């Protein structure tokens, strides 16, 4: 008797053997395409749950591996679709709600503190920091622009970040 027929009839021993034989293969197959351990594990688990719950609907024309991989594929598609809907819903909730009034003031206050702290930096460090973080220039570009070595640029940024962290930690 085939594995499919045994599973259709509710043979738990054969089901367990199929699980042992195909669990890792299915996981690797799904992981290879998704690069997500979570999605791979979730898909495999749901695949075996569906296999057992819908065992009467299995076809004896196809071997168990073919049917398992088909179930896994449709399960993965469902999971991806649900994930996309959830992400879209979260994003739309964020845009619909927008920042609350008190959050707007909080963000403005925090930004003001950060900008104020940057202005407290020594002139050269402030200039280097602004070019790096606000101007989005590389160390090499800043070095060419200010005619100082990239190592000096790195030193200015390191000191500026230490100063800002120390000064801003007390505020937040």
PDB file of N, CA and C in Angstrom, residues 16-83:
ATOM      1  N   UNK A  16       3.934  10.010  10.505  1.00  0.00           N
ATOM      2  CA  UNK A  16       5.162  10.374  11.244  1.00  0.00           C
ATOM      3  C   UNK A  16       6.408  10.100  10.412  1.00  0.00           C
ATOM      4  N   UNK A  17       6.409   8.997   9.712  1.00  0.00           N
ATOM      5  CA  UNK A  17       7.557   8.667   8.857  1.00  0.00           C
ATOM      6  C   UNK A  17       7.694   9.687   7.718  1.00  0.00           C
ATOM      7  N   UNK A  18       6.580  10.072   7.129  1.00  0.00           N
ATOM      8  CA  UNK A  18       6.595  11.081   6.057  1.00  0.00           C
ATOM      9  C   UNK A  18       7.109  12.404   6.618  1.00  0.00           C
ATOM     10  N   UNK A  19       6.653  12.750   7.815  1.00  0.00           N
ATOM     11  CA  UNK A  19       7.124  13.983   8.456  1.00  0.00           C
ATOM     12  C   UNK A  19       8.636  13.938   8.628  1.00  0.00           C
ATOM     13  N   UNK A  20       9.144  12.834   9.165  1.00  0.00           N
ATOM     14  CA  UNK A  20      10.589  12.685   9.383  1.00  0.00           C
ATOM     15  C   UNK A  20      11.364  12.770   8.062  1.00  0.00           C
ATOM     16  N   UNK A  21      10.819  12.153   7.040  1.00  0.00           N
ATOM     17  CA  UNK A  21      11.504  12.096   5.750  1.00  0.00           C
ATOM     18  C   UNK A  21      11.499  13.444   5.019  1.00  0.00           C
ATOM     19  N   UNK A  22      10.416  14.185   5.122  1.00  0.00           N
ATOM     20  CA  UNK A  22      10.274  15.383   4.288  1.00  0.00           C
ATOM     21  C   UNK A  22      10.394  16.723   5.021  1.00  0.00           C
ATOM     22  N   UNK A  23      10.381  16.720   6.347  1.00  0.00           N
ATOM     23  CA  UNK A  23      10.425  17.984   7.089  1.00  0.00           C
ATOM     24  C   UNK A  23      11.619  18.832   6.665  1.00  0.00           C
ATOM     25  N   UNK A  24      12.815  18.280   6.728  1.00  0.00           N
ATOM     26  CA  UNK A  24      14.028  19.035   6.399  1.00  0.00           C
ATOM     27  C   UNK A  24      14.069  19.400   4.908  1.00  0.00           C
ATOM     28  N   UNK A  25      13.645  18.488   4.050  1.00  0.00           N
ATOM     29  CA  UNK A  25      13.656  18.770   2.608  1.00  0.00           C
ATOM     30  C   UNK A  25      12.743  19.956   2.276  1.00  0.00           C
ATOM     31  N   UNK A  26      11.553  19.956   2.859  1.00  0.00           N
ATOM     32  CA  UNK A  26      10.619  21.060   2.626  1.00  0.00           C
ATOM     33  C   UNK A  26      11.179  22.369   3.182  1.00  0.00           C
ATOM     34  N   UNK A  27      11.738  22.293   4.387  1.00  0.00           N
ATOM     35  CA  UNK A  27      12.315  23.488   5.015  1.00  0.00           C
ATOM     36  C   UNK A  27      13.392  24.091   4.116  1.00  0.00           C
ATOM     37  N   UNK A  28      14.308  23.259   3.657  1.00  0.00           N
ATOM     38  CA  UNK A  28      15.398  23.745   2.808  1.00  0.00           C
ATOM     39  C   UNK A  28      14.876  24.323   1.497  1.00  0.00           C
ATOM     40  N   UNK A  29      13.884  23.683   0.930  1.00  0.00           N
ATOM     41  CA  UNK A  29      13.291  24.149  -0.320  1.00  0.00           C
ATOM     42  C   UNK A  29      12.680  25.536  -0.141  1.00  0.00           C
ATOM     43  N   UNK A  30      11.894  25.723   0.899  1.00  0.00           N
ATOM     44  CA  UNK A  30      11.247  27.011   1.153  1.00  0.00           C
ATOM     45  C   UNK A  30      12.284  28.058   1.537  1.00  0.00           C
ATOM     46  N   UNK A  31      13.230  27.676   2.376  1.00  0.00           N
ATOM     47  CA  UNK A  31      14.250  28.637   2.820  1.00  0.00           C
ATOM     48  C   UNK A  31      15.075  29.149   1.642  1.00  0.00           C
ATOM     49  N   UNK A  32      15.385  28.262   0.699  1.00  0.00           N
ATOM     50  CA  UNK A  32      16.176  28.650  -0.466  1.00  0.00           C
ATOM     51  C   UNK A  32      15.507  29.790  -1.248  1.00  0.00           C
ATOM     52  N   UNK A  33      14.181  29.784  -1.290  1.00  0.00           N
ATOM     53  CA  UNK A  33      13.468  30.811  -2.046  1.00  0.00           C
ATOM     54  C   UNK A  33      13.140  32.053  -1.218  1.00  0.00           C
ATOM     55  N   UNK A  34      12.921  31.878   0.076  1.00  0.00           N
ATOM     56  CA  UNK A  34      12.498  33.013   0.894  1.00  0.00           C
ATOM     57  C   UNK A  34      13.641  33.645   1.672  1.00  0.00           C
ATOM     58  N   UNK A  35      14.686  32.887   1.959  1.00  0.00           N
ATOM     59  CA  UNK A  35      15.784  33.345   2.819  1.00  0.00           C
ATOM     60  C   UNK A  35      15.251  33.767   4.188  1.00  0.00           C
ATOM     61  N   UNK A  36      14.168  33.129   4.625  1.00  0.00           N
ATOM     62  CA  UNK A  36      13.556  33.445   5.912  1.00  0.00           C
ATOM     63  C   UNK A  36      13.314  32.162   6.683  1.00  0.00           C
ATOM     64  N   UNK A  37      14.001  32.034   7.822  1.00  0.00           N
ATOM     65  CA  UNK A  37      13.815  30.856   8.659  1.00  0.00           C
ATOM     66  C   UNK A  37      12.384  30.806   9.185  1.00  0.00           C
ATOM     67  N   UNK A  38      11.848  31.972   9.545  1.00  0.00           N
ATOM     68  CA  UNK A  38      10.479  32.029  10.052  1.00  0.00           C
ATOM     69  C   UNK A  38       9.491  31.512   9.003  1.00  0.00           C
ATOM     70  N   UNK A  39       9.564  32.044   7.787  1.00  0.00           N
ATOM     71  CA  UNK A  39       8.631  31.619   6.739  1.00  0.00           C
ATOM     72  C   UNK A  39       8.803  30.141   6.402  1.00  0.00           C
ATOM     73  N   UNK A  40      10.041  29.676   6.379  1.00  0.00           N
ATOM     74  CA  UNK A  40      10.285  28.272   6.056  1.00  0.00           C
ATOM     75  C   UNK A  40       9.675  27.368   7.122  1.00  0.00           C
ATOM     76  N   UNK A  41       9.919  27.670   8.391  1.00  0.00           N
ATOM     77  CA  UNK A  41       9.395  26.830   9.469  1.00  0.00           C
ATOM     78  C   UNK A  41       7.877  26.899   9.527  1.00  0.00           C
ATOM     79  N   UNK A  42       7.334  28.084   9.409  1.00  0.00           N
ATOM     80  CA  UNK A  42       5.884  28.253   9.449  1.00  0.00           C
ATOM     81  C   UNK A  42       5.221  27.504   8.292  1.00  0.00           C
ATOM     82  N   UNK A  43       5.803  27.609   7.113  1.00  0.00           N
ATOM     83  CA  UNK A  43       5.254  26.926   5.936  1.00  0.00           C
ATOM     84  C   UNK A  43       5.279  25.417   6.116  1.00  0.00           C
ATOM     85  N   UNK A  44       6.395  24.900   6.597  1.00  0.00           N
ATOM     86  CA  UNK A  44       6.518  23.443   6.786  1.00  0.00           C
ATOM     87  C   UNK A  44       5.504  22.953   7.814  1.00  0.00           C
ATOM     88  N   UNK A  45       5.397  23.659   8.933  1.00  0.00           N
ATOM     89  CA  UNK A  45       4.450  23.237   9.966  1.00  0.00           C
ATOM     90  C   UNK A  45       3.012  23.246   9.438  1.00  0.00           C
ATOM     91  N   UNK A  46       2.644  24.323   8.778  1.00  0.00           N
ATOM     92  CA  UNK A  46       1.285  24.408   8.242  1.00  0.00           C
ATOM     93  C   UNK A  46       1.039  23.365   7.155  1.00  0.00           C
ATOM     94  N   UNK A  47       2.076  23.061   6.393  1.00  0.00           N
ATOM     95  CA  UNK A  47       1.948  22.041   5.345  1.00  0.00           C
ATOM     96  C   UNK A  47       1.587  20.690   5.948  1.00  0.00           C
ATOM     97  N   UNK A  48       2.270  20.315   7.023  1.00  0.00           N
ATOM     98  CA  UNK A  48       1.984  19.020   7.633  1.00  0.00           C
ATOM     99  C   UNK A  48       0.644  19.013   8.358  1.00  0.00           C
ATOM    100  N   UNK A  49       0.249  20.148   8.913  1.00  0.00           N
ATOM    101  CA  UNK A  49      -1.077  20.233   9.531  1.00  0.00           C
ATOM    102  C   UNK A  49      -2.139  20.043   8.455  1.00  0.00           C
ATOM    103  N   UNK A  50      -1.983  20.739   7.333  1.00  0.00           N
ATOM    104  CA  UNK A  50      -2.952  20.625   6.241  1.00  0.00           C
ATOM    105  C   UNK A  50      -2.968  19.214   5.664  1.00  0.00           C
ATOM    106  N   UNK A  51      -1.784  18.606   5.562  1.00  0.00           N
ATOM    107  CA  UNK A  51      -1.709  17.237   5.040  1.00  0.00           C
ATOM    108  C   UNK A  51      -2.592  16.316   5.875  1.00  0.00           C
ATOM    109  N   UNK A  52      -2.496  16.444   7.192  1.00  0.00           N
ATOM    110  CA  UNK A  52      -3.272  15.556   8.050  1.00  0.00           C
ATOM    111  C   UNK A  52      -4.757  15.927   8.035  1.00  0.00           C
ATOM    112  N   UNK A  53      -5.050  17.214   8.142  1.00  0.00           N
ATOM    113  CA  UNK A  53      -6.449  17.635   8.212  1.00  0.00           C
ATOM    114  C   UNK A  53      -7.211  17.352   6.921  1.00  0.00           C
ATOM    115  N   UNK A  54      -6.539  17.408   5.784  1.00  0.00           N
ATOM    116  CA  UNK A  54      -7.213  17.229   4.495  1.00  0.00           C
ATOM    117  C   UNK A  54      -6.780  15.930   3.813  1.00  0.00           C
ATOM    118  N   UNK A  55      -6.391  14.971   4.630  1.00  0.00           N
ATOM    119  CA  UNK A  55      -5.856  13.716   4.076  1.00  0.00           C
ATOM    120  C   UNK A  55      -6.863  12.988   3.190  1.00  0.00           C
ATOM    121  N   UNK A  56      -8.169  13.112   3.475  1.00  0.00           N
ATOM    122  CA  UNK A  56      -9.170  12.426   2.646  1.00  0.00           C
ATOM    123  C   UNK A  56      -9.193  12.982   1.229  1.00  0.00           C
ATOM    124  N   UNK A  57      -8.717  14.202   1.044  1.00  0.00           N
ATOM    125  CA  UNK A  57      -8.718  14.825  -0.276  1.00  0.00           C
ATOM    126  C   UNK A  57      -7.462  14.543  -1.082  1.00  0.00           C
ATOM    127  N   UNK A  58      -6.519  13.775  -0.526  1.00  0.00           N
ATOM    128  CA  UNK A  58      -5.286  13.454  -1.260  1.00  0.00           C
ATOM    129  C   UNK A  58      -5.603  12.551  -2.448  1.00  0.00           C
ATOM    130  N   UNK A  59      -4.769  12.652  -3.450  1.00  0.00           N
ATOM    131  CA  UNK A  59      -4.954  11.834  -4.653  1.00  0.00           C
ATOM    132  C   UNK A  59      -3.945  10.688  -4.653  1.00  0.00           C
ATOM    133  N   UNK A  60      -4.426   9.513  -4.912  1.00  0.00           N
ATOM    134  CA  UNK A  60      -3.529   8.354  -4.977  1.00  0.00           C
ATOM    135  C   UNK A  60      -2.771   8.314  -6.309  1.00  0.00           C
ATOM    136  N   UNK A  61      -3.093   9.222  -7.223  1.00  0.00           N
ATOM    137  CA  UNK A  61      -2.406   9.270  -8.507  1.00  0.00           C
ATOM    138  C   UNK A  61      -1.004   9.869  -8.386  1.00  0.00           C
ATOM    139  N   UNK A  62      -0.799  10.717  -7.386  1.00  0.00           N
ATOM    140  CA  UNK A  62       0.497  11.394  -7.212  1.00  0.00           C
ATOM    141  C   UNK A  62       1.161  10.897  -5.949  1.00  0.00           C
ATOM    142  N   UNK A  63       2.499  10.830  -5.978  1.00  0.00           N
ATOM    143  CA  UNK A  63       3.193  10.386  -4.771  1.00  0.00           C
ATOM    144  C   UNK A  63       3.147  11.473  -3.699  1.00  0.00           C
ATOM    145  N   UNK A  64       3.502  11.095  -2.497  1.00  0.00           N
ATOM    146  CA  UNK A  64       3.366  11.998  -1.355  1.00  0.00           C
ATOM    147  C   UNK A  64       4.246  13.238  -1.485  1.00  0.00           C
ATOM    148  N   UNK A  65       5.443  13.081  -2.051  1.00  0.00           N
ATOM    149  CA  UNK A  65       6.341  14.237  -2.143  1.00  0.00           C
ATOM    150  C   UNK A  65       5.764  15.315  -3.056  1.00  0.00           C
ATOM    151  N   UNK A  66       5.175  14.905  -4.173  1.00  0.00           N
ATOM    152  CA  UNK A  66       4.568  15.861  -5.093  1.00  0.00           C
ATOM    153  C   UNK A  66       3.453  16.631  -4.397  1.00  0.00           C
ATOM    154  N   UNK A  67       2.619  15.917  -3.678  1.00  0.00           N
ATOM    155  CA  UNK A  67       1.501  16.563  -3.002  1.00  0.00           C
ATOM    156  C   UNK A  67       1.978  17.450  -1.850  1.00  0.00           C
ATOM    157  N   UNK A  68       3.002  17.021  -1.130  1.00  0.00           N
ATOM    158  CA  UNK A  68       3.554  17.837  -0.046  1.00  0.00           C
ATOM    159  C   UNK A  68       4.110  19.149  -0.568  1.00  0.00           C
ATOM    160  N   UNK A  69       4.865  19.083  -1.637  1.00  0.00           N
ATOM    161  CA  UNK A  69       5.460  20.296  -2.187  1.00  0.00           C
ATOM    162  C   UNK A  69       4.392  21.236  -2.763  1.00  0.00           C
ATOM    163  N   UNK A  70       3.322  20.675  -3.312  1.00  0.00           N
ATOM    164  CA  UNK A  70       2.217  21.522  -3.788  1.00  0.00           C
ATOM    165  C   UNK A  70       1.530  22.226  -2.622  1.00  0.00           C
ATOM    166  N   UNK A  71       1.289  21.459  -1.550  1.00  0.00           N
ATOM    167  CA  UNK A  71       0.665  22.054  -0.363  1.00  0.00           C
ATOM    168  C   UNK A  71       1.572  23.148   0.194  1.00  0.00           C
ATOM    169  N   UNK A  72       2.877  22.869   0.239  1.00  0.00           N
ATOM    170  CA  UNK A  72       3.838  23.848   0.773  1.00  0.00           C
ATOM    171  C   UNK A  72       3.838  25.120  -0.077  1.00  0.00           C
ATOM    172  N   UNK A  73       3.789  24.948  -1.384  1.00  0.00           N
ATOM    173  CA  UNK A  73       3.804  26.109  -2.272  1.00  0.00           C
ATOM    174  C   UNK A  73       2.578  26.974  -2.040  1.00  0.00           C
ATOM    175  N   UNK A  74       1.405  26.373  -1.988  1.00  0.00           N
ATOM    176  CA  UNK A  74       0.189  27.163  -1.779  1.00  0.00           C
ATOM    177  C   UNK A  74       0.157  27.768  -0.377  1.00  0.00           C
ATOM    178  N   UNK A  75       0.696  27.062   0.602  1.00  0.00           N
ATOM    179  CA  UNK A  75       0.769  27.584   1.971  1.00  0.00           C
ATOM    180  C   UNK A  75       1.692  28.794   2.024  1.00  0.00           C
ATOM    181  N   UNK A  76       2.832  28.705   1.364  1.00  0.00           N
ATOM    182  CA  UNK A  76       3.771  29.825   1.329  1.00  0.00           C
ATOM    183  C   UNK A  76       3.136  31.037   0.648  1.00  0.00           C
ATOM    184  N   UNK A  77       2.455  30.815  -0.444  1.00  0.00           N
ATOM    185  CA  UNK A  77       1.792  31.922  -1.143  1.00  0.00           C
ATOM    186  C   UNK A  77       0.767  32.584  -0.220  1.00  0.00           C
ATOM    187  N   UNK A  78       0.004  31.769   0.511  1.00  0.00           N
ATOM    188  CA  UNK A  78      -0.971  32.326   1.458  1.00  0.00           C
ATOM    189  C   UNK A  78      -0.281  33.144   2.541  1.00  0.00           C
ATOM    190  N   UNK A  79       0.815  32.613   3.073  1.00  0.00           N
ATOM    191  CA  UNK A  79       1.544  33.333   4.123  1.00  0.00           C
ATOM    192  C   UNK A  79       2.095  34.658   3.604  1.00  0.00           C
ATOM    193  N   UNK A  80       2.667  34.633   2.413  1.00  0.00           N
ATOM    194  CA  UNK A  80       3.210  35.863   1.832  1.00  0.00           C
ATOM    195  C   UNK A  80       2.105  36.884   1.566  1.00  0.00           C
ATOM    196  N   UNK A  81       0.972  36.401   1.094  1.00  0.00           N
ATOM    197  CA  UNK A  81      -0.160  37.286   0.832  1.00  0.00           C
ATOM    198  C   UNK A  81      -0.649  37.925   2.138  1.00  0.00           C
ATOM    199  N   UNK A  82      -0.772  37.115   3.183  1.00  0.00           N
ATOM    200  CA  UNK A  82      -1.210  37.637   4.487  1.00  0.00           C
ATOM    201  C   UNK A  82      -0.206  38.638   5.038  1.00  0.00           C
ATOM    202  N   UNK A  83       1.079  38.336   4.875  1.00  0.00           N
ATOM    203  CA  UNK A  83       2.131  39.241   5.349  1.00  0.00           C
ATOM    204  C   UNK A  83       2.059  40.575   4.611  1.00  0.00           C
TER     205      UNK A  83
END
